[in-house]
Each structure stands twice: as structure tokens, then as C-alpha cells.
CSV table of C-alpha atoms in Angstrom, one decimal:
chain,number,residue,atom,x,y,z
A,635,MET,CA,6.6,86.3,133.2
A,636,GLU,CA,7.8,87.8,130.4
A,637,GLU,CA,11.2,86.2,131.4
A,638,LEU,CA,10.3,83.1,131.6
A,639,VAL,CA,8.4,83.6,127.9
A,640,ASN,CA,11.9,84.0,127.0
A,641,LEU,CA,13.0,81.7,128.2
A,642,PHE,CA,11.2,79.2,126.8
A,643,HIS,CA,11.8,80.0,124.0
A,644,GLY,CA,15.6,80.1,124.2
A,645,PHE,CA,15.1,76.2,125.7
A,646,ALA,CA,13.7,76.1,122.2
A,647,VAL,CA,16.5,77.1,120.7
A,648,ALA,CA,18.9,75.1,122.3
A,649,LEU,CA,17.5,71.6,122.3
A,650,GLN,CA,17.7,72.4,118.8
A,651,PRO,CA,19.6,69.1,118.0
A,652,PHE,CA,22.5,70.3,116.2
A,653,ASN,CA,22.0,72.9,119.2
A,654,ILE,CA,22.8,70.1,121.1
A,655,ALA,CA,25.1,68.4,119.4
A,656,VAL,CA,27.3,71.4,119.7
A,657,MET,CA,26.6,71.8,123.0
A,658,VAL,CA,28.0,68.1,124.3
A,659,LEU,CA,31.0,68.7,121.5
A,660,GLY,CA,31.8,71.9,123.5
A,661,ILE,CA,31.5,69.8,126.7
A,662,VAL,CA,33.7,66.7,125.7
A,663,LEU,CA,36.5,69.8,124.0
A,664,GLY,CA,36.3,71.8,126.8
A,665,VAL,CA,37.2,68.9,129.6
A,666,ILE,CA,40.4,68.1,127.4
A,667,ILE,CA,41.2,71.9,128.0
A,668,GLY,CA,40.4,71.5,131.4
A,669,VAL,CA,42.3,68.8,132.2
A,670,LEU,CA,45.2,69.7,130.4
A,671,PRO,CA,47.0,71.9,132.4
A,672,GLY,CA,48.4,75.0,131.4
A,673,LEU,CA,45.7,75.7,128.5
A,674,GLY,CA,42.7,77.2,130.6
A,675,GLY,CA,39.0,78.1,129.6
A,676,ALA,CA,40.2,81.2,127.6
A,677,ASN,CA,42.9,80.1,126.0
A,678,GLY,CA,40.4,76.7,124.5
A,679,VAL,CA,37.6,79.0,123.3
A,680,ALA,CA,40.8,81.4,122.1
A,681,ILE,CA,41.6,78.6,120.0
A,682,LEU,CA,39.4,77.1,118.4
A,683,LEU,CA,37.0,80.2,117.6
A,684,PRO,CA,38.1,79.8,114.6
A,685,LEU,CA,35.5,76.8,114.2
A,686,THR,CA,32.5,78.3,114.0
A,687,PHE,CA,33.0,80.8,112.2
A,688,SER,CA,30.6,78.6,109.6
A,689,MET,CA,28.5,78.5,112.7
A,690,PRO,CA,25.2,80.6,112.7
A,691,PRO,CA,26.0,82.2,116.6
A,692,THR,CA,23.7,80.9,118.2
A,693,SER,CA,25.0,77.4,117.9
A,694,ALA,CA,28.6,78.9,118.1
A,695,ILE,CA,28.0,81.3,121.0
A,696,ILE,CA,26.5,77.8,122.6
A,697,MET,CA,29.8,76.0,121.9
A,698,LEU,CA,32.6,78.1,123.3
A,699,SER,CA,30.1,78.5,125.8
A,700,CYS,CA,30.2,74.9,126.7
A,701,ILE,CA,34.3,74.5,125.6
A,702,TYR,CA,34.1,76.6,129.0
A,703,TRP,CA,31.6,75.0,130.7
A,704,GLY,CA,34.3,71.3,130.4
A,705,ALA,CA,36.9,73.4,130.8
A,706,LEU,CA,35.7,74.5,134.3
A,707,PHE,CA,34.5,70.9,135.1
A,708,GLY,CA,37.6,69.5,133.7
A,709,GLY,CA,40.7,71.4,135.5
A,710,ALA,CA,38.5,69.5,139.0
A,711,ILE,CA,40.1,66.2,137.7
A,712,THR,CA,43.8,66.6,137.7
A,713,SER,CA,43.7,68.7,140.6
A,714,ILE,CA,41.6,65.4,142.6
A,715,LEU,CA,43.6,62.3,140.6
A,716,PHE,CA,47.6,63.6,140.0
A,717,ASN,CA,47.5,66.6,142.7
A,718,ILE,CA,47.7,69.2,138.5
A,719,PRO,CA,45.8,72.2,138.7
A,720,GLY,CA,44.7,71.8,135.6
A,721,GLU,CA,43.1,75.6,136.2
A,722,PRO,CA,44.4,78.2,138.4
A,723,TRP,CA,41.4,78.6,140.7
A,724,SER,CA,41.8,74.3,141.0
A,725,VAL,CA,44.7,74.8,143.0
A,726,ALA,CA,42.5,75.8,145.9
A,727,THR,CA,40.9,72.0,145.1
A,728,THR,CA,44.2,70.6,145.4
A,729,PHE,CA,44.2,71.4,149.4
A,730,ASP,CA,41.8,68.8,150.5
A,731,GLY,CA,40.8,66.9,147.4
A,732,TYR,CA,44.2,64.7,146.6
A,733,PRO,CA,44.2,64.5,150.4
A,734,MET,CA,40.8,62.6,149.8
A,735,ALA,CA,41.9,60.6,146.2
A,736,GLN,CA,45.2,59.5,148.1
A,737,GLN,CA,43.2,57.7,150.7
A,738,GLY,CA,41.2,56.0,148.5
A,739,LYS,CA,38.5,58.6,148.5
A,740,ALA,CA,39.1,59.7,144.9
A,741,ALA,CA,35.0,58.9,143.0
A,742,GLU,CA,34.2,60.8,146.7
A,743,SER,CA,35.9,63.8,145.8
A,744,LEU,CA,35.3,63.6,141.8
A,745,THR,CA,31.7,63.2,142.8
A,746,ALA,CA,31.6,66.8,144.9
A,747,ALA,CA,34.4,68.2,143.2
A,748,PHE,CA,31.4,68.7,140.0
A,749,THR,CA,27.8,68.6,141.7
A,750,SER,CA,29.5,71.0,144.0
A,751,SER,CA,30.5,73.0,140.3
A,752,PHE,CA,26.9,72.2,138.8
A,753,VAL,CA,25.1,74.4,142.2
A,754,GLY,CA,27.7,76.7,141.9
A,755,ALA,CA,26.8,78.0,137.9
A,756,LEU,CA,22.7,76.7,138.1
A,757,PHE,CA,23.4,79.8,141.2
A,758,ALA,CA,24.8,81.4,139.4
A,759,VAL,CA,22.8,81.6,136.2
A,760,ILE,CA,19.2,82.0,137.9
A,761,MET,CA,21.1,85.1,138.7
A,762,ILE,CA,21.4,86.0,134.9
A,763,THR,CA,18.2,84.8,134.3
A,764,LEU,CA,16.5,87.9,137.0
A,765,VAL,CA,19.2,90.0,137.0
A,766,ALA,CA,20.7,90.5,132.9
A,767,PRO,CA,17.2,92.0,131.6
A,768,LEU,CA,16.7,94.8,134.6
A,769,VAL,CA,20.3,96.0,133.9
A,770,ALA,CA,20.0,95.7,129.8
A,771,GLY,CA,16.5,97.4,130.7
A,772,PHE,CA,18.2,100.2,132.7
A,773,ALA,CA,21.5,100.5,130.9
A,774,LEU,CA,19.0,101.9,127.5
A,775,ARG,CA,19.4,105.1,129.3
A,776,PHE,CA,23.5,105.1,128.7
A,777,GLY,CA,25.3,108.2,126.5
A,778,PRO,CA,28.8,108.3,125.2
A,779,ALA,CA,29.3,109.5,128.8
A,780,GLU,CA,27.3,107.1,130.8
A,781,LYS,CA,29.0,104.4,128.9
A,782,PHE,CA,32.7,105.3,129.3
A,783,ALA,CA,31.6,106.0,132.7
A,784,VAL,CA,30.9,102.3,133.0
A,785,TYR,CA,34.4,101.0,130.6
A,786,PHE,CA,36.2,103.2,133.3
A,787,LEU,CA,34.6,101.2,136.1
A,788,ALA,CA,35.7,97.4,134.3
A,789,PHE,CA,39.8,99.2,133.5
A,790,CYS,CA,39.6,100.8,137.4
A,791,SER,CA,37.7,97.2,138.9
A,792,PHE,CA,40.6,95.8,137.5
A,793,VAL,CA,43.2,97.5,139.2
A,794,GLY,CA,42.1,98.3,142.6
A,795,LEU,CA,40.7,94.9,142.6
A,796,SER,CA,42.8,92.7,141.6
A,797,LYS,CA,45.5,90.6,142.9
A,798,GLU,CA,47.9,91.7,140.7
A,799,PRO,CA,50.2,93.8,141.0
A,800,PRO,CA,48.9,97.5,140.0
A,801,PHE,CA,51.2,98.5,138.6
A,802,LYS,CA,52.2,95.2,135.7
A,803,THR,CA,48.2,95.5,135.5
A,804,ILE,CA,48.2,99.3,134.9
A,805,ALA,CA,51.7,98.5,131.8
A,806,ALA,CA,49.5,95.6,130.5
A,807,MET,CA,46.6,97.4,130.2
A,808,MET,CA,48.2,100.2,128.7
A,809,ILE,CA,49.7,97.8,126.0
A,810,GLY,CA,46.6,96.6,124.9
A,811,PHE,CA,45.0,100.4,124.8
A,812,ALA,CA,48.4,100.9,122.2
A,813,LEU,CA,47.5,97.9,120.5
A,814,ALA,CA,43.4,98.9,120.3
A,815,ALA,CA,44.6,102.1,118.7
A,816,VAL,CA,46.6,100.5,115.4
A,817,GLY,CA,44.6,102.4,112.4
A,818,LEU,CA,41.8,104.4,111.2
A,819,ASP,CA,40.9,107.3,113.7
A,820,SER,CA,37.7,106.6,113.9
A,821,ILE,CA,36.8,110.4,114.9
A,822,THR,CA,38.5,111.8,112.5
A,823,GLY,CA,39.5,109.3,109.7
A,824,GLN,CA,43.2,109.1,110.1
A,825,LEU,CA,46.2,106.6,109.7
A,826,ARG,CA,48.0,104.9,113.7
A,827,LEU,CA,50.5,103.2,114.4
A,828,THR,CA,50.3,101.4,110.4
A,829,PHE,CA,53.7,102.3,110.3
A,830,GLY,CA,53.0,101.5,106.1
A,831,PHE,CA,51.3,98.2,106.0
A,832,THR,CA,48.1,98.0,104.5
A,833,GLU,CA,47.4,95.2,106.7
A,834,MET,CA,47.9,97.1,109.8
A,835,LEU,CA,45.1,99.8,108.2
A,836,ASN,CA,41.8,98.2,110.7
A,837,GLY,CA,43.8,97.4,113.2
A,838,PHE,CA,44.9,94.0,114.8
A,839,ASP,CA,43.1,91.7,114.9
A,840,PHE,CA,41.3,90.6,118.0
A,841,LEU,CA,42.0,87.2,117.1
A,842,ILE,CA,45.2,86.5,116.1
A,843,ALA,CA,46.0,88.5,119.2
A,844,VAL,CA,44.1,85.8,121.3
A,845,ILE,CA,45.7,83.2,120.9
A,846,GLY,CA,49.4,84.4,119.6
A,847,LEU,CA,49.2,85.9,123.9
A,848,PHE,CA,47.3,83.1,125.0
A,849,GLY,CA,47.2,80.5,123.5
A,850,LEU,CA,52.0,80.3,122.4
A,851,GLY,CA,52.4,82.1,125.0
A,852,GLU,CA,51.0,79.3,127.3
A,853,ILE,CA,52.9,76.2,124.6
A,854,PHE,CA,55.8,78.2,124.7
A,855,LEU,CA,56.2,78.0,128.7
A,856,THR,CA,55.3,74.3,129.2
A,857,MET,CA,57.8,73.9,126.5
A,858,GLU,CA,60.9,75.5,128.0
A,859,GLU,CA,59.3,73.9,131.8
A,860,GLY,CA,59.0,70.2,131.0
A,861,LEU,CA,55.8,68.9,131.6
A,862,ASN,CA,55.4,64.9,132.5
A,863,PHE,CA,52.7,63.9,134.0
A,864,ARG,CA,52.4,60.7,135.9
A,865,GLY,CA,49.8,58.1,135.2
A,866,GLY,CA,46.8,58.1,137.5
A,867,LYS,CA,43.5,55.9,137.8
A,868,ALA,CA,40.2,56.6,138.7
A,869,LYS,CA,36.1,55.3,138.4
A,870,ILE,CA,32.8,56.8,139.4
A,871,ASP,CA,30.0,54.4,140.6
A,872,LEU,CA,26.5,55.2,140.9
A,873,ARG,CA,26.4,53.3,144.3
A,874,VAL,CA,29.3,56.9,145.5
A,875,VAL,CA,27.4,59.0,142.8
A,876,LEU,CA,23.9,58.4,145.1
A,877,ARG,CA,25.9,57.9,148.5
A,878,THR,CA,28.5,61.2,148.1
A,879,TRP,CA,24.9,63.1,147.4
A,880,MET,CA,23.6,62.3,150.1
A,881,SER,CA,26.0,63.5,152.0
A,882,LEU,CA,25.6,67.0,150.1
A,883,PRO,CA,22.6,68.9,151.8
A,884,GLN,CA,25.2,69.3,155.2
A,885,TYR,CA,27.5,71.3,153.5
A,886,TRP,CA,24.5,74.0,152.0
A,887,MET,CA,25.4,76.6,154.3
A,888,THR,CA,29.5,76.6,152.7
A,889,SER,CA,27.5,75.9,149.4
A,890,LEU,CA,25.0,78.8,149.5
A,891,ARG,CA,27.9,81.6,151.0
A,892,SER,CA,30.7,80.1,148.4
A,893,CYS,CA,27.7,81.1,145.3
A,894,ILE,CA,27.5,84.5,146.8
A,895,ILE,CA,31.4,85.2,146.9
A,896,GLY,CA,31.6,82.8,142.7
A,897,CYS,CA,28.8,85.9,141.7
A,898,TRP,CA,30.3,88.8,143.4
A,899,MET,CA,33.8,88.2,142.2
A,900,GLY,CA,32.3,87.1,139.0
A,901,VAL,CA,30.9,90.3,138.1
A,902,THR,CA,33.0,92.7,139.9
A,903,PRO,CA,36.0,91.5,137.9
A,904,ALA,CA,37.8,89.8,140.2
A,905,GLY,CA,37.3,86.7,138.6
A,906,ALA,CA,37.0,82.7,139.7
A,907,THR,CA,40.7,82.2,141.6
A,908,PRO,CA,40.2,84.5,143.8
A,909,ALA,CA,37.4,82.6,144.9
A,910,SER,CA,37.8,80.1,144.6
A,911,PHE,CA,40.8,80.8,147.7
A,912,MET,CA,38.5,83.0,148.7
A,913,SER,CA,35.7,80.2,149.5
A,914,TYR,CA,37.8,77.9,150.8
A,915,GLY,CA,39.4,80.5,153.6
A,916,ILE,CA,35.5,81.8,155.0
A,917,ALA,CA,34.9,78.1,154.5
A,918,LYS,CA,37.9,77.1,156.5
A,919,ARG,CA,37.7,79.8,159.5
A,920,VAL,CA,33.3,79.2,160.1
A,921,SER,CA,33.8,75.1,159.6
A,922,LYS,CA,33.6,73.4,162.9
A,923,ASN,CA,35.8,70.7,161.0
A,924,GLY,CA,38.5,72.8,159.9
A,925,LYS,CA,41.3,71.7,161.4
A,926,ASN,CA,40.6,68.7,159.4
A,927,PHE,CA,40.9,71.1,155.5
A,928,GLY,CA,43.5,69.8,154.5
A,929,LYS,CA,43.8,66.5,155.0
A,930,GLY,CA,41.2,65.4,153.2
A,931,GLU,CA,37.7,66.9,153.9
A,932,ILE,CA,34.8,67.2,151.7
A,933,GLU,CA,33.7,70.8,151.9
A,934,GLY,CA,36.9,71.5,151.6
A,935,VAL,CA,36.4,70.6,148.4
A,936,ILE,CA,32.6,71.9,147.3
A,937,ALA,CA,33.0,75.3,149.0
A,938,PRO,CA,36.8,76.5,145.9
A,939,GLU,CA,34.0,74.2,143.4
A,940,THR,CA,30.8,76.1,143.3
A,941,ALA,CA,32.8,79.4,143.9
A,942,ALA,CA,34.8,79.0,141.1
A,943,HIS,CA,32.3,77.7,138.5
A,944,ALA,CA,29.7,80.3,139.8
A,945,ALA,CA,32.1,82.9,140.0
A,946,GLY,CA,32.8,81.7,135.9
A,947,THR,CA,29.5,81.6,134.7
A,948,SER,CA,29.0,84.8,136.3
A,949,ALA,CA,31.0,86.8,134.7
A,950,LEU,CA,28.8,87.1,132.0
A,951,LEU,CA,26.3,88.8,133.6
A,952,PRO,CA,28.0,91.6,132.7
A,953,MET,CA,29.2,90.8,129.2
A,954,LEU,CA,25.5,90.6,127.6
A,955,SER,CA,23.9,93.8,129.5
A,956,LEU,CA,26.9,95.7,129.5
A,957,GLY,CA,29.1,95.1,126.9
A,958,VAL,CA,31.7,95.0,129.7
A,959,PRO,CA,33.5,91.5,130.0
A,960,GLY,CA,33.7,90.2,133.3
A,961,SER,CA,36.7,87.7,132.8
A,962,PRO,CA,39.3,86.9,130.3
A,963,THR,CA,37.4,84.3,128.5
A,964,ALA,CA,34.7,86.5,129.0
A,965,ALA,CA,36.6,88.5,126.6
A,966,VAL,CA,37.4,86.1,124.6
A,967,LEU,CA,33.5,85.8,124.3
A,968,LEU,CA,33.1,89.0,123.4
A,969,GLY,CA,34.8,89.1,120.4
A,970,GLY,CA,33.3,86.7,119.2
A,971,LEU,CA,30.5,88.1,119.7
A,972,LEU,CA,31.2,91.1,117.2
A,973,ILE,CA,33.0,89.0,115.1
A,974,TRP,CA,29.4,87.9,114.4
A,975,GLY,CA,28.4,91.1,114.4
A,976,LEU,CA,26.8,91.2,117.6
A,977,GLN,CA,27.3,94.1,119.4
A,978,PRO,CA,26.8,92.8,123.8
A,979,GLY,CA,25.2,94.8,125.7
A,980,PRO,CA,21.1,96.8,125.9
A,981,MET,CA,20.2,96.6,122.7
A,982,LEU,CA,21.2,93.2,122.2
A,983,PHE,CA,17.7,92.0,124.9
A,984,VAL,CA,16.4,93.8,122.1
A,985,GLU,CA,17.4,93.5,119.1
A,986,GLN,CA,18.6,90.4,119.4
A,987,LYS,CA,16.1,88.4,121.7
A,988,GLU,CA,16.3,85.2,120.2
A,989,PHE,CA,20.2,84.9,120.7
A,990,VAL,CA,20.8,86.4,124.7
A,991,TRP,CA,18.1,84.1,125.7
A,992,GLY,CA,18.8,80.7,123.6
A,993,LEU,CA,22.7,81.1,125.3
A,994,ILE,CA,20.8,81.7,128.6
A,995,ALA,CA,19.2,78.0,127.9
A,996,SER,CA,22.2,76.6,126.9
A,997,MET,CA,23.6,77.5,129.8
A,998,TYR,CA,21.1,75.7,132.3
A,999,LEU,CA,21.5,72.6,129.8
A,1000,GLY,CA,25.3,73.0,129.1
A,1001,ASN,CA,25.7,72.8,132.9
A,1002,LEU,CA,23.7,69.7,133.5
A,1003,VAL,CA,25.2,68.1,129.9
A,1004,GLY,CA,28.9,68.5,131.8
A,1005,LEU,CA,28.0,67.2,135.3
A,1006,ILE,CA,26.7,64.1,133.0
A,1007,ILE,CA,29.8,63.7,131.1
A,1008,VAL,CA,32.9,64.5,133.3
A,1009,LEU,CA,31.1,61.5,135.4
A,1010,THR,CA,30.7,59.2,133.9
A,1011,CYS,CA,34.1,59.8,131.8
A,1012,VAL,CA,36.4,60.3,133.8
A,1013,PRO,CA,39.2,57.8,133.3
A,1014,ILE,CA,38.7,58.3,129.5
A,1015,PHE,CA,39.5,62.3,130.6
A,1016,ALA,CA,41.9,61.3,132.8
A,1017,ALA,CA,44.6,59.0,130.9
A,1018,ILE,CA,44.2,61.9,128.2
A,1019,LEU,CA,47.0,62.8,130.8
A,1020,ARG,CA,48.4,59.8,129.8
A,1021,VAL,CA,49.7,61.4,125.8
A,1022,PRO,CA,53.1,63.1,125.8
A,1023,PHE,CA,52.8,66.8,126.1
A,1024,SER,CA,55.3,66.1,123.3
A,1025,ILE,CA,52.6,64.7,121.2
A,1026,ILE,CA,49.9,67.9,122.2
A,1027,ALA,CA,52.5,71.0,122.1
A,1028,PRO,CA,52.9,70.6,118.2
A,1029,LEU,CA,49.0,70.0,117.9
A,1030,ILE,CA,48.4,72.7,119.7
A,1031,LEU,CA,51.0,75.0,117.6
A,1032,VAL,CA,49.1,73.5,114.1
A,1033,LEU,CA,45.4,75.0,115.2
A,1034,CYS,CA,46.9,77.9,116.7
A,1035,ALA,CA,47.4,78.8,112.9
A,1036,ILE,CA,45.0,77.1,110.9
A,1037,GLY,CA,42.9,79.4,113.3
A,1038,ALA,CA,45.4,82.4,112.8
A,1039,TYR,CA,45.2,81.5,108.7
A,1040,SER,CA,41.3,81.5,108.5
A,1041,VAL,CA,40.8,85.0,110.0
A,1042,HIS,CA,41.3,86.8,106.7
A,1043,ASN,CA,43.3,84.0,104.8
A,1044,SER,CA,46.5,86.1,105.4
A,1045,THR,CA,50.6,84.6,106.0
A,1046,PHE,CA,51.4,88.5,107.3
A,1047,ASP,CA,47.9,87.3,110.7
A,1048,VAL,CA,50.0,83.3,111.2
A,1049,VAL,CA,53.2,86.1,111.5
A,1050,MET,CA,51.4,88.5,113.9
A,1051,MET,CA,49.8,86.0,116.2
A,1052,LEU,CA,53.4,84.5,116.2
A,1053,VAL,CA,54.9,87.8,117.7
A,1054,PHE,CA,51.8,88.1,120.5
A,1055,GLY,CA,52.8,84.8,121.2
A,1056,VAL,CA,56.1,85.9,122.0
A,1057,ILE,CA,55.0,88.6,123.6
A,1058,GLY,CA,52.5,87.0,125.7
A,1059,TYR,CA,55.9,84.3,127.1
A,1060,ALA,CA,57.6,87.4,128.2
A,1061,LEU,CA,54.7,89.0,129.7
A,1062,LYS,CA,54.2,85.7,131.5
A,1063,LYS,CA,57.5,85.3,132.5
A,1064,CYS,CA,57.7,88.2,134.1
A,1065,ASN,CA,54.6,87.9,135.7
A,1066,TYR,CA,52.5,90.8,134.1
A,1067,PRO,CA,48.5,89.0,133.7
A,1068,LEU,CA,47.2,89.4,130.6
A,1069,ALA,CA,43.4,89.6,131.2
A,1070,PRO,CA,44.4,93.6,132.1
A,1071,LEU,CA,45.9,93.5,128.8
A,1072,VAL,CA,42.8,91.1,126.6
A,1073,LEU,CA,40.4,94.1,128.2
A,1074,ALA,CA,42.2,96.9,126.9
A,1075,ILE,CA,42.6,95.8,123.3
A,1076,VAL,CA,39.1,94.5,123.0
A,1077,LEU,CA,37.4,98.1,125.5
A,1078,GLY,CA,40.1,100.4,124.3
A,1079,ASP,CA,38.5,101.1,120.9
A,1080,LYS,CA,35.3,102.0,122.4
A,1081,ALA,CA,35.6,103.9,125.4
A,1082,GLU,CA,38.3,106.4,123.6
A,1083,GLU,CA,34.9,105.9,121.1
A,1084,ALA,CA,32.9,107.2,123.8
A,1085,PHE,CA,35.4,109.6,125.5
A,1086,ARG,CA,35.6,111.8,122.8
A,1087,GLN,CA,32.2,111.4,121.6
A,1088,SER,CA,31.5,113.1,124.5
A,1089,LEU,CA,33.8,115.4,125.0
A,1090,LEU,CA,33.0,116.5,121.6
A,1091,GLY,CA,29.1,117.4,123.1
A,1092,SER,CA,30.1,119.1,126.3
A,1093,GLN,CA,33.3,121.1,123.5
A,1094,GLY,CA,35.4,119.9,125.6
A,1095,SER,CA,34.8,120.3,129.0
A,1096,LEU,CA,35.8,117.5,131.0
A,1097,GLY,CA,32.3,118.3,133.7
A,1098,ILE,CA,30.2,116.4,131.6
A,1099,PHE,CA,31.3,113.0,133.5
A,1100,PHE,CA,30.2,114.4,136.2
A,1101,SER,CA,26.4,115.8,135.0
A,1102,ASN,CA,23.9,113.7,136.2
A,1103,PRO,CA,23.8,111.2,139.2
A,1104,LEU,CA,23.9,108.2,137.1
A,1105,VAL,CA,27.2,109.4,135.5
A,1106,SER,CA,28.4,110.5,138.7
A,1107,THR,CA,27.5,106.9,140.9
A,1108,ILE,CA,30.2,105.8,138.0
A,1109,MET,CA,32.9,107.3,137.6
A,1110,VAL,CA,33.1,107.8,141.2
A,1111,LEU,CA,32.0,103.7,141.7
A,1112,GLY,CA,35.0,103.6,138.8
A,1113,LEU,CA,37.4,105.3,141.2
A,1114,ILE,CA,36.6,103.7,144.6
A,1115,ALA,CA,37.9,100.6,143.1
A,1116,LEU,CA,40.6,102.1,141.2
A,1117,PHE,CA,41.6,103.3,145.7
A,1118,TRP,CA,40.3,100.4,146.6
A,1119,SER,CA,44.1,99.4,148.5
A,1120,VAL,CA,44.6,102.3,150.1
A,1121,ILE,CA,41.5,102.7,151.5
A,1122,SER,CA,41.2,99.5,153.0
A,1123,ASN,CA,44.0,99.5,153.6
A,1124,GLY,CA,43.3,103.3,156.1
A,1125,LEU,CA,40.3,101.6,157.1
A,1126,THR,CA,43.1,98.6,158.1
A,1127,ARG,CA,44.7,100.9,160.4
A,1128,MET,CA,41.8,103.2,162.0
A,1129,ARG,CA,40.2,99.9,162.8
A,1130,GLY,CA,43.6,98.8,164.9
A,1131,ARG,CA,43.5,102.3,166.8
A,1132,THR,CA,40.8,102.2,167.6
A,1133,ALA,CA,40.4,98.9,169.0
A,1134,THR,CA,44.5,99.5,171.0
A,1135,ALA,CA,42.4,103.2,171.9
């Protein structure tokens, strides 16, 4: 009952005129980012983060989260109309969305995609509303050892549960840990890795690193590949929307299964991309129309879109309740909270109730506003692809430079942004994942501080990380996640031997 009262207070905050205005602006900017291939939700949020510095924290996080919802919606537009995935998680949507568009069913495909995205997000937001306060209340019992165990679980999950090669994930994470160590040691006060630069006394600003790694790195890569768009047209009228909505309830099982897959993949840091592919694969295997998948089957659009949006939304659950991001975009949002002086985690629900519940309420409203905007403005957003990339790229570069300079009004930050841009470009060219690197930059110093505080309290004994059932359970879960690929391969071999016997 208390959560319900808090949620209504959150709606009172989210429904303030200024917050509604930034909500709509965030959705529009997000859809544009989603339509432009390569930018992505994390990149867009990172590039536009400096725009929110002058806003109240609640309005700022509403705008940034709505940029993310808009990017999730926008990725489907290019996938269906142009066969160009605007986002990595939209690749699975092209399998049936584009064939439907070629058959003259673009409006039906887009309506199904947008509605499924809304359903997936709504399911995830309801889960966050019910579960986040419980998780946060439980986490109030955490000491330094338990906090380190949670960080350990997050790092191990990225290594063991990710589809990326473990070596590359660990290498990217190590680079992030090294960057997080720059500046003053929080325990002893000694300088580390500053190389005589006074500007580096406080370490690398998270925002500079993210703008360079995501924004510039992607632009450099796209410039090298030479991106060209072909024009396309689409229009959605009310009759098509209503007809499509009438047909969607028959796929309720596919939607429910995709919501569960998406929420699980979002809370564990697997992300929206594997969620969309897994949901598509299971739907193809289970559906009675499985043989039509890949030829323009509407169920092949519903499954990946529902899962991707559920995963993208539910990734905010561990960020809000534990201070551990479940996706690259959640990591960028976490960095934003830190910039505004807010510490994500269980105390946020105690000290900043208005902020937390205002954000959760905006998730409900933001996705509803997003659904209305994308259904009514598809032709406008599709027309963006006709603007030459040679015009769009310089605009994004200028935005990145302004954003980097505005953090500390320092040209050193702009130079460091360019350095991080080159690093991001090199990592992407070598197929190294950026998400683990960003996670390590954001959480590296906190994990180190919790680890060292635990050892100081135990006089150097590592046994403190297995000293009670709670911390032992979290550490064991981390080890299972780390070696999950080895464990799953072993189980598969045992089943094979049992079957042959």
C-alpha cells in the first residue's frame, strides 16, 4: 500500500508541466537517435547528458530515460522500412519486419512493433514498481563486504553471461579498472597515474570518457564505412492501427514469454540484444507458424520487440535498488545520478523518495507518450534518413565537443574526449565490447573502496567475503556466473552421454 501511495506522489511529480515537456522532448530526440543507425541509446544519452546540467535532477533523469525509451522505439523504424537496424537489438526485427514492408504491410508491422515495445516496457515497469522497494530494503543490510560481493557479481555476469569472448570482455574491463584508478587514492590520499597533470587529480570524468568512447568512436567507425541511406515511405492510419490491435491478443503467450525473457536478460546484464534474439528463436521454435518466420510473420516482429523493450527497461531495476547498472545505458544514467550528487542504491528509496517515484511514474507516462508519438510521426522520422550523413556527423561531433567542454569549462576535457574517441574506435574495430569498460569506469573505484574497507575490517583476511550466508551466497552466484559457459558445456556433455547410454 505504501508503494502505491508513493507511486501516486510520483505521478504528481511527473505530471508537472515542465516534466511533461522534457518527457516529450526526450522521446522525440530518442526516436531520432534510434532512427540514425549506429548512435544507440547509450551514445545518445551520453551525448545529450550535458543538456540536463541546468535542470533539477528529477527533470533531468526523466528526459534522459525518455531519450532511451525513444531510442528503443526508433530502432524499429529503420529495421522495418529500410532493413537497416537502427539499434543492435533491432536486428531480429528485420527478419520479419522488412519482408512485411516489402509485401505492403509496413503499417501493420510498425504498429505491431511499437505496441509490442510498449507492452514489454509496461511489464518491466510494473515489475520495477513491485520489486525495486523490496530489493532496496533488503540491500540496506549490506556492509562493505556485501557491497563488494554485489559489484563482483556484476563484473562476473558481464564476463560469464555475455555473448562476447571472455578474454575480450576481461581485457576491456581491465582498461576500465585502470582508468578508474587515476587520481587520488580514496583510502590513503596518494596520487595514482596522474603523470604530473594537475587536471587528472580527480581522475577521468565519467562523462568525458563516455562521450568519447560511445559518441566519437561510433562516428569515426561510421565515417570510415561510408553510410548511405535509401529513401523510404510509410504512413500509419487509424484503421490499420485498430485492425492490428484487434489481431494482437491471439499472440498473448508470445508476448508474455518475451516479457519474462526480456526482464530476466535486463536484470542480469545480458542486455536487450541477446533478449531479442533469444525471444525470436524460441518463438520460431514454439509457434505453429514457425515455418513462416523470416517471410513476413507478424509474430516474428512481436517477439523481439517485446523482449528488447522489457530488457532495456528492467535494466534500471538493479541500478536504482543496488547501484549496479544492468546495461550500458543504465551505466550512463548512473553516471548522471552521480554528477547530480545522488547515490544510486538502497538509500535512494529512503532519502530521495520523490526522485525515485517520479522516475518510476515517468516510465509509465514516457512509454505511453512514446507510443503515441511514433504511431503519429513515422513519416517524419523516416524522412531523417534522407539527410546526408555528411551533414549529421559534424553536428554530432560539435555536440560532443560542447558537451565535453561544458563539464569543467576546460579544453583538456575536449582533448581527452578525442583520446577516448580514438580508443573507442580502436576497440570497436577489434570487436572489443565497450559495456564492460564503462561498467568498470563507473564502479571500479567503488568496488576497490568496498574491497579495501572489508580487508581493513577483517585485518587482511579474505574470509570476510564468505563470513555470513548473505555475502557467501552473492559471491558463489558471482563465481557461477563467471564460469557459466564451462558449467553449461559440462552439463550438455553429461546429458549427451546419458542420452547415448
